[in-house]
mmCIF file of C-alpha atoms in Angstrom:
data_model
loop_
_atom_site.group_PDB
_atom_site.id
_atom_site.type_symbol
_atom_site.label_atom_id
_atom_site.label_comp_id
_atom_site.label_asym_id
_atom_site.label_seq_id
_atom_site.Cartn_x
_atom_site.Cartn_y
_atom_site.Cartn_z
ATOM 1 C CA MET A 1 0.000 0.000 0.000
ATOM 2 C CA ASP A 2 1.296 3.420 -0.932
ATOM 3 C CA LEU A 3 1.442 5.413 2.327
ATOM 4 C CA SER A 4 1.518 8.732 0.471
ATOM 5 C CA LEU A 5 -1.857 7.835 -1.073
ATOM 6 C CA VAL A 6 -3.313 7.057 2.378
ATOM 7 C CA GLU A 7 -1.961 10.354 3.724
ATOM 8 C CA ARG A 8 -3.456 12.224 0.747
ATOM 9 C CA GLU A 9 -6.865 10.553 1.276
ATOM 10 C CA ASN A 10 -6.776 11.389 5.007
ATOM 11 C CA THR A 11 -5.883 14.990 4.185
ATOM 12 C CA LEU A 12 -8.771 15.287 1.716
ATOM 13 C CA LEU A 13 -11.222 13.834 4.246
ATOM 14 C CA GLY A 14 -9.866 16.161 6.926
ATOM 15 C CA GLN A 15 -10.211 19.156 4.621
ATOM 16 C CA ASP A 16 -13.786 18.171 3.742
ATOM 17 C CA PHE A 17 -14.554 17.782 7.452
ATOM 18 C CA LEU A 18 -13.151 21.172 8.464
ATOM 19 C CA THR A 19 -14.777 22.923 5.491
ATOM 20 C CA TRP A 20 -18.133 21.310 6.297
ATOM 21 C CA LEU A 21 -17.711 22.268 9.951
ATOM 22 C CA TRP A 22 -17.046 25.893 9.018
ATOM 23 C CA PHE A 23 -20.151 25.830 6.806
ATOM 24 C CA LYS A 24 -22.310 24.314 9.580
ATOM 25 C CA THR A 25 -21.144 26.702 12.290
ATOM 26 C CA ASP A 26 -21.377 29.731 10.005
ATOM 27 C CA GLN A 27 -25.053 29.087 9.307
ATOM 28 C CA ASP A 28 -26.271 29.237 12.908
ATOM 29 C CA ALA A 29 -25.669 27.698 16.307
ATOM 30 C CA VAL A 30 -25.629 23.931 15.926
ATOM 31 C CA LEU A 31 -26.426 21.718 18.898
ATOM 32 C CA PHE A 32 -24.712 18.365 19.154
ATOM 33 C CA LYS A 33 -25.702 15.652 21.617
ATOM 34 C CA LEU A 34 -23.476 13.363 23.682
ATOM 35 C CA GLU A 35 -24.435 9.808 24.628
ATOM 36 C CA ASP A 36 -25.545 11.036 28.070
ATOM 37 C CA ASN A 37 -27.964 13.431 26.280
ATOM 38 C CA ARG A 38 -26.001 16.528 27.301
ATOM 39 C CA THR A 39 -25.765 19.055 24.492
ATOM 40 C CA PHE A 40 -22.924 21.261 23.345
ATOM 41 C CA THR A 41 -22.248 23.821 20.652
ATOM 42 C CA LEU A 42 -19.270 24.287 18.403
ATOM 43 C CA HIS A 43 -17.924 27.436 16.775
ATOM 44 C CA MET A 44 -15.020 28.151 14.466
ATOM 45 C CA GLU A 45 -12.763 30.575 16.231
ATOM 46 C CA GLN A 46 -10.516 33.377 15.019
ATOM 47 C CA LYS A 47 -7.715 31.218 13.604
ATOM 48 C CA LEU A 48 -8.042 29.350 10.339
ATOM 49 C CA SER A 49 -5.746 28.428 7.475
ATOM 50 C CA VAL A 50 -6.548 27.331 3.950
ATOM 51 C CA GLN A 51 -4.149 25.590 1.619
ATOM 52 C CA GLY A 52 -4.056 24.763 -2.072
ATOM 53 C CA GLY A 53 -1.726 23.383 -4.699
ATOM 54 C CA GLU A 54 0.806 20.593 -4.432
ATOM 55 C CA GLY A 55 4.543 20.297 -3.975
ATOM 56 C CA GLU A 56 6.415 23.534 -4.624
ATOM 57 C CA THR A 57 3.240 25.325 -5.713
ATOM 58 C CA LYS A 58 1.512 24.700 -2.358
ATOM 59 C CA ALA A 59 0.193 27.973 -0.949
ATOM 60 C CA THR A 60 -1.248 28.588 2.513
ATOM 61 C CA ALA A 61 -3.259 31.559 3.714
ATOM 62 C CA SER A 62 -3.761 31.947 7.457
ATOM 63 C CA VAL A 63 -6.295 34.251 9.039
ATOM 64 C CA SER A 64 -6.250 35.327 12.656
ATOM 65 C CA SER A 65 -9.013 37.783 13.379
ATOM 66 C CA PRO A 66 -10.237 38.763 16.847
ATOM 67 C CA ALA A 67 -13.417 40.088 15.230
ATOM 68 C CA GLY A 68 -14.071 36.740 13.565
ATOM 69 C CA GLU A 69 -13.727 38.202 10.039
ATOM 70 C CA MET A 70 -12.783 35.284 7.806
ATOM 71 C CA SER A 71 -13.401 36.780 4.354
ATOM 72 C CA GLU A 72 -9.786 36.283 3.255
ATOM 73 C CA ALA A 73 -9.945 32.578 4.088
ATOM 74 C CA LYS A 74 -13.329 32.244 2.384
ATOM 75 C CA THR A 75 -11.838 33.886 -0.712
ATOM 76 C CA GLY A 76 -9.175 31.184 -0.559
ATOM 77 C CA LEU A 77 -11.929 28.563 -0.645
ATOM 78 C CA ARG A 78 -13.391 30.226 -3.742
ATOM 79 C CA THR A 79 -10.033 29.896 -5.489
ATOM 80 C CA GLY A 80 -9.808 26.170 -4.775
ATOM 81 C CA LYS A 81 -7.972 26.130 -1.461
ATOM 82 C CA LYS A 82 -9.202 23.830 1.299
ATOM 83 C CA VAL A 83 -9.326 24.320 5.070
ATOM 84 C CA HIS A 84 -6.005 23.051 6.410
ATOM 85 C CA LYS A 85 -6.218 23.997 10.111
ATOM 86 C CA ALA A 86 -8.981 25.424 12.226
ATOM 87 C CA GLN A 87 -9.389 26.551 15.801
ATOM 88 C CA LEU A 88 -12.583 25.207 17.360
ATOM 89 C CA MET A 89 -14.475 26.289 20.456
ATOM 90 C CA PHE A 90 -16.635 23.650 22.127
ATOM 91 C CA ALA A 91 -19.102 24.979 24.700
ATOM 92 C CA MET A 92 -21.193 23.043 27.205
ATOM 93 C CA ASP A 93 -23.088 24.765 29.978
ATOM 94 C CA GLN A 94 -20.651 27.464 31.210
ATOM 95 C CA ASP A 95 -17.530 25.538 30.151
ATOM 96 C CA GLU A 96 -15.471 26.125 27.007
ATOM 97 C CA TRP A 97 -12.718 24.136 25.320
ATOM 98 C CA LEU A 98 -10.456 25.635 22.651
ATOM 99 C CA VAL A 99 -8.472 23.377 20.302
ATOM 100 C CA THR A 100 -6.745 23.575 16.923
ATOM 101 C CA VAL A 101 -7.374 20.718 14.467
ATOM 102 C CA SER A 102 -5.142 19.822 11.523
ATOM 103 C CA ALA A 103 -6.789 18.370 8.409
ATOM 104 C CA THR A 104 -3.677 16.382 7.519
ATOM 105 C CA ASP A 105 -3.670 13.988 10.454
ATOM 106 C CA PHE A 106 -6.587 15.142 12.640
ATOM 107 C CA GLY A 107 -3.973 16.207 15.170
ATOM 108 C CA LEU A 108 -5.297 18.274 18.034
ATOM 109 C CA SER A 109 -3.013 20.963 19.417
ATOM 110 C CA GLY A 110 -3.162 23.883 21.815
ATOM 111 C CA LEU A 111 -6.027 22.340 23.762
ATOM 112 C CA LYS A 112 -7.311 24.645 26.488
ATOM 113 C CA THR A 113 -9.833 23.185 28.886
ATOM 114 C CA PRO A 114 -12.090 25.051 31.289
ATOM 115 C CA LYS A 115 -10.168 26.324 34.287
ATOM 116 C CA ILE A 116 -10.026 24.152 37.351
ATOM 117 C CA SER A 117 -9.656 25.329 40.909
ATOM 118 C CA THR A 118 -6.021 25.403 41.992
ATOM 119 C CA LYS A 119 -6.810 26.106 45.619
ATOM 120 C CA ASP A 120 -5.902 23.274 48.002
ATOM 121 C CA ASP A 121 -8.419 22.627 50.746
ATOM 122 C CA GLU A 122 -7.582 20.505 53.733
ATOM 123 C CA GLY A 123 -8.566 16.890 53.153
ATOM 124 C CA ASP A 124 -8.609 17.185 49.351
ATOM 125 C CA ASP A 125 -7.485 14.168 47.376
ATOM 126 C CA PRO A 126 -4.008 15.010 46.038
ATOM 127 C CA ASP A 127 -4.967 13.484 42.674
ATOM 128 C CA ALA A 128 -8.259 15.381 42.355
ATOM 129 C CA LYS A 129 -6.924 18.242 40.203
ATOM 130 C CA PHE A 130 -5.133 15.867 37.864
ATOM 131 C CA LEU A 131 -8.202 13.648 37.534
ATOM 132 C CA GLU A 132 -10.452 16.651 36.898
ATOM 133 C CA LYS A 133 -8.099 17.867 34.161
ATOM 134 C CA MET A 134 -8.062 14.401 32.575
ATOM 135 C CA PHE A 135 -11.869 14.325 32.680
ATOM 136 C CA LEU A 136 -11.978 17.686 30.871
ATOM 137 C CA LEU A 137 -9.537 16.429 28.221
ATOM 138 C CA GLU A 138 -11.642 13.311 27.695
ATOM 139 C CA ARG A 139 -14.807 15.421 27.446
ATOM 140 C CA CYS A 140 -13.259 17.482 24.640
ATOM 141 C CA LEU A 141 -12.263 14.333 22.753
ATOM 142 C CA GLU A 142 -15.756 12.936 23.261
ATOM 143 C CA MET A 143 -17.306 16.092 21.780
ATOM 144 C CA PHE A 144 -14.876 15.997 18.845
ATOM 145 C CA ASP A 145 -15.775 12.337 18.215
ATOM 146 C CA VAL A 146 -19.508 13.139 18.196
ATOM 147 C CA VAL A 147 -19.039 15.882 15.607
ATOM 148 C CA TYR A 148 -16.718 13.788 13.429
ATOM 149 C CA THR A 149 -19.071 10.791 13.598
ATOM 150 C CA GLN A 150 -21.956 13.002 12.474
ATOM 151 C CA PHE A 151 -19.828 14.209 9.553
ATOM 152 C CA LEU A 152 -18.810 10.657 8.569
ATOM 153 C CA ASN A 153 -22.405 9.421 8.724
ATOM 154 C CA LEU A 154 -23.437 12.251 6.424
ATOM 155 C CA ARG A 155 -20.373 11.881 4.174
ATOM 156 C CA LEU A 156 -21.113 8.176 3.631
ATOM 157 C CA SER A 157 -24.847 8.650 3.076
ATOM 158 C CA LYS A 158 -26.858 9.434 -0.031
ATOM 159 C CA ASP A 159 -27.487 12.914 1.457
ATOM 160 C CA TRP A 160 -23.836 13.962 0.965
ATOM 161 C CA ALA A 161 -24.373 15.176 -2.635
ATOM 162 C CA GLU A 162 -27.089 17.567 -1.457
ATOM 163 C CA GLU A 163 -25.044 18.759 1.533
ATOM 164 C CA SER A 164 -21.975 19.200 -0.668
ATOM 165 C CA ALA A 165 -24.024 21.368 -3.038
ATOM 166 C CA ARG A 166 -25.105 23.546 -0.085
ATOM 167 C CA VAL A 167 -21.460 23.918 0.996
ATOM 168 C CA LYS A 168 -20.482 24.991 -2.544
ATOM 169 C CA LEU A 169 -23.289 27.565 -2.590
ATOM 170 C CA TRP A 170 -22.065 28.895 0.771
ATOM 171 C CA ILE A 171 -18.491 29.139 -0.505
ATOM 172 C CA ASN A 172 -19.521 31.014 -3.646
ATOM 173 C CA GLY A 173 -22.225 33.106 -1.978
#
């Protein structure tokens, strides 16, 4: 098996996923549901990069906008570039998680979980803070899995052609 072909296919799927996610979150607030029936929302944040071309002609445009203005990146999509990296904000109740996702390998980086209390109270379990942080990391991965599973179910269904057409209209609109 040619590993470069597998990497290319993963990259294309990752780019489709991040582009679809941008489309979904740009339309309106989307609620996702965990197995325990808790709901969360997801938003694209201020950092996004699009990439196009191959080899020496590969070009990347990165946008970092505190106001959330992503018109330069969307122009990149119109010229054939694909979403390469995106910063996502998961929100559940009052808690927020911020993470950057790479389309190439679905690598998550820069993960910021909700803050945990650093104050030590007498009688506290010495492992409690660590365990709470691990729980928050797992929760973020669980939310990411829910969103990616929803994308894959759609991507592999007969409804993908219609959804893909809506994404194209959004890109060109």
